[in-house]
Short mmCIF file of C-alpha atoms in Angstrom, two decimals:
data_model
loop_
_atom_site.label_atom_id
_atom_site.label_comp_id
_atom_site.label_asym_id
_atom_site.label_seq_id
_atom_site.Cartn_x
_atom_site.Cartn_y
_atom_site.Cartn_z
CA MET A 17 -65.19 6.35 5.85
CA ASN A 18 -67.83 4.01 4.50
CA GLU A 19 -66.49 0.81 2.94
CA GLY A 20 -68.70 1.04 -0.15
CA LEU A 21 -67.79 4.69 -0.64
CA GLN A 22 -64.08 3.88 -0.52
CA ASP A 23 -64.46 1.18 -3.18
CA ARG A 24 -66.29 3.61 -5.49
CA LEU A 25 -63.68 6.33 -4.96
CA GLU A 26 -60.81 3.96 -5.72
CA LYS A 27 -62.32 3.26 -9.14
CA PHE A 28 -61.67 6.91 -9.99
CA GLY A 29 -58.14 6.90 -8.58
CA LEU A 30 -59.04 8.39 -5.20
CA SER A 31 -57.27 5.89 -3.00
CA LEU A 32 -56.85 6.28 0.74
CA TYR A 33 -53.33 7.64 0.21
CA VAL A 34 -54.55 10.27 -2.26
CA ILE A 35 -57.27 11.38 0.15
CA ARG A 36 -54.79 11.64 3.03
CA VAL A 37 -52.31 13.68 0.98
CA THR A 38 -54.86 16.12 -0.41
CA VAL A 39 -56.63 16.70 2.89
CA ALA A 40 -53.34 17.11 4.83
CA ALA A 41 -51.87 19.53 2.26
CA SER A 42 -55.05 21.64 2.09
CA LEU A 43 -55.39 21.88 5.87
CA SER A 44 -51.68 22.72 6.23
CA TRP A 45 -51.99 25.62 3.79
CA LEU A 46 -55.14 26.83 5.54
CA ALA A 47 -53.52 26.66 8.99
CA VAL A 48 -50.43 28.63 7.92
CA ASN A 49 -52.53 31.17 6.07
CA ILE A 50 -54.60 31.81 9.19
CA LEU A 51 -51.54 32.07 11.45
CA TYR A 52 -49.02 34.01 9.35
CA HIS A 53 -50.36 35.35 6.03
CA ASP A 54 -46.77 35.29 4.76
CA SER A 55 -45.36 34.60 1.29
CA TYR A 56 -43.99 31.12 2.08
CA LEU A 57 -47.27 29.27 2.48
CA TYR A 58 -46.09 26.37 0.33
CA PHE A 59 -43.68 24.89 2.89
CA ALA A 60 -46.44 23.44 5.13
CA PRO A 61 -48.41 21.66 2.36
CA LEU A 62 -45.12 20.55 0.79
CA ALA A 63 -44.06 18.92 4.06
CA ALA A 64 -47.48 17.27 4.41
CA ILE A 65 -47.24 15.82 0.90
CA LEU A 66 -43.70 14.53 1.28
CA ILE A 67 -44.06 12.82 4.67
CA THR A 68 -47.48 11.18 4.22
CA GLN A 69 -46.96 7.42 4.05
CA GLY A 70 -49.05 4.27 4.36
CA SER A 71 -48.61 4.04 8.16
CA VAL A 72 -48.40 6.51 11.02
CA LYS A 73 -44.99 5.15 12.05
CA ALA A 74 -43.51 5.61 8.57
CA SER A 75 -44.94 9.14 8.34
CA PHE A 76 -43.52 10.00 11.77
CA GLU A 77 -40.07 8.75 10.83
CA LYS A 78 -40.08 10.70 7.57
CA GLY A 79 -41.31 13.78 9.43
CA ILE A 80 -38.42 13.50 11.89
CA TYR A 81 -35.94 13.23 9.01
CA ARG A 82 -37.40 16.30 7.31
CA MET A 83 -37.44 18.40 10.48
CA THR A 84 -33.85 17.38 11.25
CA GLY A 85 -32.73 18.34 7.76
CA VAL A 86 -34.58 21.67 7.85
CA VAL A 87 -33.12 22.67 11.22
CA LEU A 88 -29.53 21.66 10.34
CA GLY A 89 -29.75 23.27 6.91
CA GLY A 90 -31.14 26.46 8.42
CA ILE A 91 -28.34 26.66 11.00
CA VAL A 92 -25.62 26.15 8.39
CA SER A 93 -27.14 28.73 6.03
CA MET A 94 -27.33 31.29 8.86
CA ILE A 95 -23.66 30.79 9.67
CA VAL A 96 -22.45 30.97 6.06
CA GLY A 97 -24.87 33.78 5.12
CA ARG A 98 -23.39 36.09 7.74
CA PHE A 99 -19.98 36.04 6.09
CA PHE A 100 -20.57 35.35 2.38
CA HIS A 101 -22.91 36.51 -0.35
CA VAL A 102 -24.81 34.04 -2.51
CA GLY A 103 -22.42 32.48 -4.98
CA ALA A 104 -20.72 29.30 -6.08
CA PHE A 105 -18.16 29.43 -3.25
CA SER A 106 -20.72 30.07 -0.51
CA ILE A 107 -22.98 27.26 -1.73
CA LEU A 108 -19.96 24.92 -1.97
CA LEU A 109 -18.85 25.79 1.55
CA MET A 110 -22.36 25.52 2.96
CA LEU A 111 -23.02 22.10 1.42
CA LEU A 112 -19.62 20.79 2.52
CA ILE A 113 -20.27 21.83 6.10
CA GLY A 114 -23.96 20.81 6.30
CA ILE A 115 -23.87 17.52 4.43
CA GLY A 116 -20.43 16.64 5.82
CA VAL A 117 -21.54 17.11 9.45
CA ALA A 118 -24.81 15.22 8.85
CA THR A 119 -22.95 12.34 7.21
CA ALA A 120 -20.38 12.20 10.01
CA CYS A 121 -23.21 12.02 12.56
CA ARG A 122 -24.68 9.01 10.66
CA ILE A 123 -27.97 10.80 10.03
CA ASN A 124 -30.47 9.14 7.72
CA ILE A 125 -29.92 9.81 4.00
CA GLN A 126 -33.36 11.46 3.72
CA ALA A 127 -32.40 14.01 6.36
CA ILE A 128 -29.01 14.58 4.69
CA SER A 129 -30.61 15.45 1.35
CA GLN A 130 -33.01 17.81 3.14
CA VAL A 131 -30.01 19.59 4.72
CA GLY A 132 -28.71 20.42 1.26
CA VAL A 133 -32.11 21.57 -0.06
CA THR A 134 -32.82 23.77 2.96
CA SER A 135 -29.31 25.24 2.96
CA VAL A 136 -29.51 26.35 -0.68
CA LEU A 137 -33.02 27.77 -0.36
CA ALA A 138 -32.27 29.53 2.93
CA LEU A 139 -29.12 31.11 1.54
CA THR A 140 -30.90 32.19 -1.66
CA PHE A 141 -33.87 33.76 0.16
CA TYR A 142 -31.80 34.84 3.14
CA ASN A 143 -33.56 37.34 5.42
CA GLY A 144 -34.32 37.72 9.08
CA HIS A 145 -37.42 35.52 9.24
CA TYR A 146 -37.13 33.04 6.39
CA ILE A 147 -35.56 30.25 8.44
CA GLU A 148 -38.00 30.67 11.32
CA TRP A 149 -40.92 30.53 8.91
CA ARG A 150 -39.47 27.50 7.17
CA VAL A 151 -39.05 25.55 10.40
CA ALA A 152 -42.42 26.56 11.86
CA GLU A 153 -44.39 25.83 8.69
CA THR A 154 -42.63 22.50 8.15
CA LEU A 155 -43.54 21.55 11.72
CA ILE A 156 -47.17 22.49 11.09
CA GLY A 157 -47.27 20.43 7.89
CA VAL A 158 -45.72 17.42 9.59
CA ALA A 159 -48.11 17.63 12.56
CA ILE A 160 -51.22 17.92 10.39
CA ALA A 161 -50.09 15.05 8.13
CA LEU A 162 -49.60 12.81 11.18
CA ILE A 163 -53.03 13.70 12.56
CA ILE A 164 -54.70 12.97 9.21
CA ASN A 165 -52.84 9.63 9.03
CA MET A 166 -54.20 8.76 12.46
CA ILE A 167 -57.79 9.75 11.63
CA ILE A 168 -58.34 8.61 8.02
CA VAL A 169 -58.02 4.83 8.12
CA PRO A 170 -59.44 1.96 6.04
CA PRO A 171 -63.06 1.10 6.99
CA LYS A 172 -63.28 -2.10 9.04
CA GLY A 173 -59.50 -2.34 8.75
CA PHE A 174 -58.96 -4.78 11.61
CA VAL A 175 -61.68 -7.13 10.35
CA LYS A 176 -60.12 -7.11 6.88
CA VAL A 177 -56.56 -7.90 7.97
CA LYS A 178 -57.82 -10.64 10.26
CA SER A 179 -59.83 -12.23 7.44
CA LEU A 180 -56.79 -12.05 5.16
CA ALA A 181 -54.67 -13.91 7.71
CA LEU A 182 -57.42 -16.51 8.23
CA GLU A 183 -57.76 -17.11 4.49
CA ALA A 184 -53.98 -17.43 4.25
CA SER A 185 -53.91 -20.08 7.02
CA LEU A 186 -56.61 -22.14 5.30
CA LEU A 187 -54.80 -21.91 1.96
CA LEU A 188 -51.61 -22.94 3.73
CA ALA A 189 -53.36 -26.03 5.09
CA ASP A 190 -54.68 -26.87 1.61
CA ALA A 191 -51.22 -26.40 0.15
CA LEU A 192 -49.68 -28.80 2.66
CA SER A 193 -52.37 -31.47 2.25
CA GLY A 194 -51.83 -31.36 -1.52
CA GLN A 195 -48.05 -31.73 -1.36
CA ALA A 196 -48.24 -35.53 -1.51
CA ALA A 197 -50.53 -35.45 -4.56
CA ARG A 198 -49.55 -35.63 -8.21
CA GLY A 199 -50.62 -33.88 -11.39
CA ARG A 200 -53.38 -31.32 -11.13
CA GLU A 201 -53.70 -31.50 -7.34
CA ALA A 202 -49.98 -30.77 -6.95
CA THR A 203 -50.34 -27.71 -9.20
CA GLN A 204 -53.28 -26.51 -7.13
CA ALA A 205 -51.22 -26.98 -3.96
CA SER A 206 -48.43 -24.86 -5.43
CA ASP A 207 -50.92 -22.15 -6.38
CA ALA A 208 -52.42 -22.22 -2.89
CA LEU A 209 -48.96 -21.85 -1.37
CA GLY A 210 -48.25 -18.79 -3.51
CA ARG A 211 -51.62 -17.18 -2.75
CA SER A 212 -51.08 -17.83 0.95
CA ALA A 213 -47.76 -15.96 0.86
CA THR A 214 -49.42 -13.05 -0.96
CA LEU A 215 -52.24 -12.82 1.57
CA LEU A 216 -49.87 -13.01 4.54
CA GLY A 217 -47.74 -10.21 3.10
CA LYS A 218 -50.82 -8.10 2.39
CA SER A 219 -52.19 -8.68 5.88
CA GLU A 220 -48.87 -7.80 7.48
CA GLN A 221 -48.61 -4.57 5.48
CA GLN A 222 -52.14 -3.50 6.36
CA GLN A 223 -51.54 -4.30 10.03
CA LYS A 224 -48.71 -1.76 10.02
CA GLU A 225 -51.11 0.85 8.65
CA LEU A 226 -53.44 0.31 11.63
CA HIS A 227 -50.83 0.88 14.34
CA PHE A 228 -51.04 4.21 16.22
CA THR A 229 -54.37 5.16 14.63
CA ILE A 230 -57.16 6.62 16.74
CA THR A 231 -59.94 4.43 15.38
CA HIS A 232 -58.16 1.16 16.13
CA TYR A 233 -56.76 2.11 19.54
CA GLN A 234 -59.43 0.02 21.26
CA CYS A 235 -58.31 -3.18 19.50
CA ARG A 236 -54.56 -2.67 20.00
CA ASN A 237 -54.20 -5.87 22.05
CA GLU A 238 -55.97 -7.93 19.39
CA LEU A 239 -53.82 -6.27 16.73
CA ARG A 240 -50.68 -7.27 18.62
CA GLY A 241 -51.91 -10.86 18.83
CA LEU A 242 -52.73 -10.82 15.12
CA SER A 243 -49.22 -9.64 14.32
CA GLN A 244 -47.77 -12.53 16.33
CA ALA A 245 -50.06 -15.03 14.60
CA THR A 246 -49.05 -13.69 11.19
CA GLY A 247 -45.39 -14.11 12.10
CA HIS A 248 -45.96 -17.74 13.09
CA LEU A 249 -47.89 -18.41 9.89
CA LYS A 250 -45.02 -17.01 7.82
CA LYS A 251 -42.63 -19.43 9.51
CA ILE A 252 -45.04 -22.29 8.89
CA HIS A 253 -45.23 -21.20 5.25
CA SER A 254 -41.46 -21.55 4.90
CA TYR A 255 -41.62 -25.07 6.39
CA VAL A 256 -44.46 -26.08 4.04
CA LYS A 257 -42.42 -24.83 1.11
CA GLU A 258 -39.48 -26.97 2.25
CA ILE A 259 -41.77 -29.98 2.63
CA GLY A 260 -42.91 -29.61 -0.97
CA THR A 261 -39.31 -29.51 -2.16
CA ASP A 262 -38.37 -32.55 -0.06
CA ILE A 263 -41.33 -34.60 -1.30
CA THR A 264 -40.39 -34.00 -4.95
CA LEU A 265 -37.02 -35.66 -4.23
CA LEU A 266 -38.64 -38.86 -2.97
CA PRO A 267 -39.37 -41.91 -5.15
CA SER A 268 -42.91 -41.73 -6.51
CA HIS A 269 -44.14 -44.80 -4.60
CA TYR A 270 -43.16 -43.11 -1.31
CA ALA A 271 -44.41 -39.63 -2.20
CA ALA A 272 -47.82 -40.92 -3.38
CA ALA A 273 -48.26 -43.52 -0.63
CA ASP A 274 -51.42 -43.54 1.49
CA TRP A 275 -49.46 -43.24 4.74
CA MET A 276 -47.68 -40.12 3.39
CA ALA A 277 -51.00 -38.51 2.50
CA GLU A 278 -52.37 -39.40 5.96
CA VAL A 279 -49.39 -37.89 7.79
CA VAL A 280 -49.35 -34.73 5.69
CA THR A 281 -53.14 -34.26 5.98
CA ALA A 282 -53.01 -34.65 9.77
CA THR A 283 -50.38 -31.91 9.98
CA ALA A 284 -52.38 -29.70 7.59
CA ASP A 285 -55.45 -30.10 9.82
CA CYS A 286 -53.43 -28.62 12.69
CA ILE A 287 -52.66 -25.52 10.61
CA ALA A 288 -56.34 -25.05 9.74
CA LEU A 289 -57.38 -25.56 13.38
CA TYR A 290 -54.79 -23.05 14.59
CA GLY A 291 -56.00 -20.44 12.08
CA SER A 292 -59.65 -21.00 12.97
CA LYS A 293 -58.97 -20.94 16.71
CA THR A 294 -56.75 -17.84 16.67
CA LEU A 295 -58.32 -15.75 13.92
CA THR A 296 -62.05 -16.38 14.50
CA ASP A 297 -64.38 -16.16 17.47
CA ALA A 298 -66.16 -19.41 16.65
CA GLU A 299 -65.69 -22.41 18.91
CA GLY A 300 -64.27 -25.33 16.96
CA GLN A 301 -65.55 -28.84 17.45
CA ASN A 302 -62.06 -30.34 17.20
CA SER A 303 -59.40 -29.69 19.82
CA LEU A 304 -56.07 -28.34 18.59
CA PRO A 305 -53.99 -30.15 21.27
CA GLU A 306 -55.65 -33.45 20.34
CA ALA A 307 -54.98 -32.82 16.64
CA LEU A 308 -51.34 -32.02 17.39
CA HIS A 309 -51.00 -35.18 19.48
CA ARG A 310 -52.54 -37.31 16.73
CA ALA A 311 -50.34 -35.79 14.01
CA ARG A 312 -47.18 -36.32 16.03
CA ASP A 313 -48.11 -39.94 16.81
CA LEU A 314 -48.70 -40.59 13.10
CA GLN A 315 -45.34 -39.08 12.21
CA LEU A 316 -43.46 -41.17 14.78
CA SER A 317 -45.22 -44.44 14.00
CA CYS A 318 -44.83 -44.10 10.21
CA PHE A 319 -41.18 -43.10 10.40
CA SER A 320 -40.33 -45.90 12.82
CA GLU A 321 -41.92 -48.47 10.49
CA LEU A 322 -40.00 -47.15 7.48
CA GLN A 323 -36.58 -47.47 9.12
CA GLY A 324 -36.32 -51.17 8.36
CA GLN A 325 -38.02 -51.06 4.96
CA CYS A 326 -36.02 -48.60 2.84
CA SER A 327 -32.43 -47.75 1.97
CA LEU A 328 -30.31 -45.25 3.87
CA THR A 329 -30.53 -42.70 1.04
CA THR A 330 -34.32 -42.86 0.96
CA LEU A 331 -34.46 -42.81 4.75
CA ARG A 332 -32.36 -39.64 4.71
CA ASP A 333 -34.75 -37.95 2.29
CA LEU A 334 -37.75 -39.14 4.28
CA GLY A 335 -36.12 -37.81 7.43
CA ALA A 336 -36.00 -34.34 5.87
CA VAL A 337 -39.75 -34.48 5.18
CA PHE A 338 -40.63 -35.67 8.68
CA SER A 339 -38.26 -33.12 10.22
CA HIS A 340 -40.06 -30.22 8.55
CA LEU A 341 -43.46 -31.72 9.41
CA ASN A 342 -42.41 -31.83 13.05
CA ARG A 343 -41.24 -28.21 12.87
CA VAL A 344 -44.70 -27.22 11.67
CA LEU A 345 -46.23 -28.87 14.73
CA GLU A 346 -43.70 -27.25 17.06
CA GLU A 347 -44.40 -23.82 15.60
CA ILE A 348 -48.15 -24.31 16.05
CA GLU A 349 -47.64 -25.51 19.63
CA GLN A 350 -45.50 -22.48 20.44
CA ALA A 351 -48.01 -20.10 18.86
CA ASP A 352 -50.94 -21.71 20.68
CA TYR A 353 -49.04 -21.59 23.98
CA LEU A 354 -48.52 -17.84 23.60
CA VAL A 355 -52.22 -17.35 22.97
CA MET A 356 -53.23 -19.50 25.95
CA SER A 357 -50.70 -17.86 28.28
CA ALA A 358 -51.97 -14.38 27.36
CA ALA A 359 -55.59 -15.25 28.20
CA PRO A 360 -55.14 -15.79 31.98
CA VAL A 361 -53.31 -12.46 32.27
CA LYS A 362 -56.31 -10.66 30.79
CA ALA A 363 -58.68 -12.58 33.07
CA LYS A 364 -56.57 -11.76 36.13
CA SER A 365 -56.50 -8.05 35.28
CA GLU A 366 -60.30 -8.02 34.86
CA ALA A 367 -60.73 -9.85 38.18
CA ALA A 368 -58.39 -7.43 39.95
CA GLN A 369 -60.30 -4.50 38.50
CA ALA A 370 -63.58 -5.98 39.75
CA VAL A 371 -62.10 -6.41 43.23
CA ARG A 372 -60.97 -2.77 43.28
CA PHE A 373 -64.43 -1.55 42.31
CA THR A 374 -66.01 -3.75 45.00
CA GLN A 375 -63.61 -2.50 47.68
CA LYS A 376 -64.25 1.06 46.61
CA GLY A 377 -68.01 0.56 46.91
CA LEU A 378 -67.68 -1.02 50.35
CA SER A 379 -65.47 1.82 51.59
CA HIS A 380 -68.10 4.34 50.50
CA LYS A 381 -70.78 2.42 52.41
CA LEU A 382 -68.64 2.20 55.54
#
């Protein structure tokens, strides 16, 4: 789907979810009508509507719950329907058996509710083929809904979620560098921290929607790396939030000192460098390991100088700030190490593949 077309459709309420649901339901009805021409055509589109979710995984899970409930409910209704006519007692007995067994087996609550619905409907419309039709048409609706979820995806989805994570990392760096400021700059830092959390959550949610889709199968490795980077950024966000709280507890002449601003800015630069290095293809002029080394040296030198200049209470509060700053650096180092360690594996696999092709060509010549 074209990106501009999607934006225009969303203005009229035709979101990606609405398009998926309507297409899946229509195709489900059409498929059942071609196959069976029976009077229960609504089960397939109903299943497609109910299981369609934002991601393929969520739709698959809901489809499994619905199929489980339909099968168990159909079995219970067949057993009870052989011995009892439709009535209050038969419905009571059927629900006790079906829902009781499903609950005892620790089945998901969505499947349990479907057991009750299917049992009542199957007993009410009891005949020789109703249950078979119900199961088959539900399976068709679930299958078509999953296929539509895998095909209809946001345009340029991977580029969008990557840009959201990059913007969040830069906002996170701005938020940290502004923690030692006062007045308007401190308010801006707080706003940046909140916007960063929103963007990270949005990126993480949209990443889930891209998993198991056909269009984005080719970038599955990059998507996995992006998910790891987002997880590290969320941890860094929690540390930055703690740093802001710790700085507010410090005396003003410590919180607004030049050395505090220098230390905090050096750590913030590491966050920005990590985001640019991991989430863009551009080569940065500054080295992330050098920035990490410089930030850690600043932290150690400043904290060592303060030990003989302030009271124990202030030193304790300063220790909390420097502890969280160090955790930010450690998280970035760990994240960067995972990225660097994954690169040689890819290079080795490509080299091994090249060797195999070469050997194959030589064997043909010989």
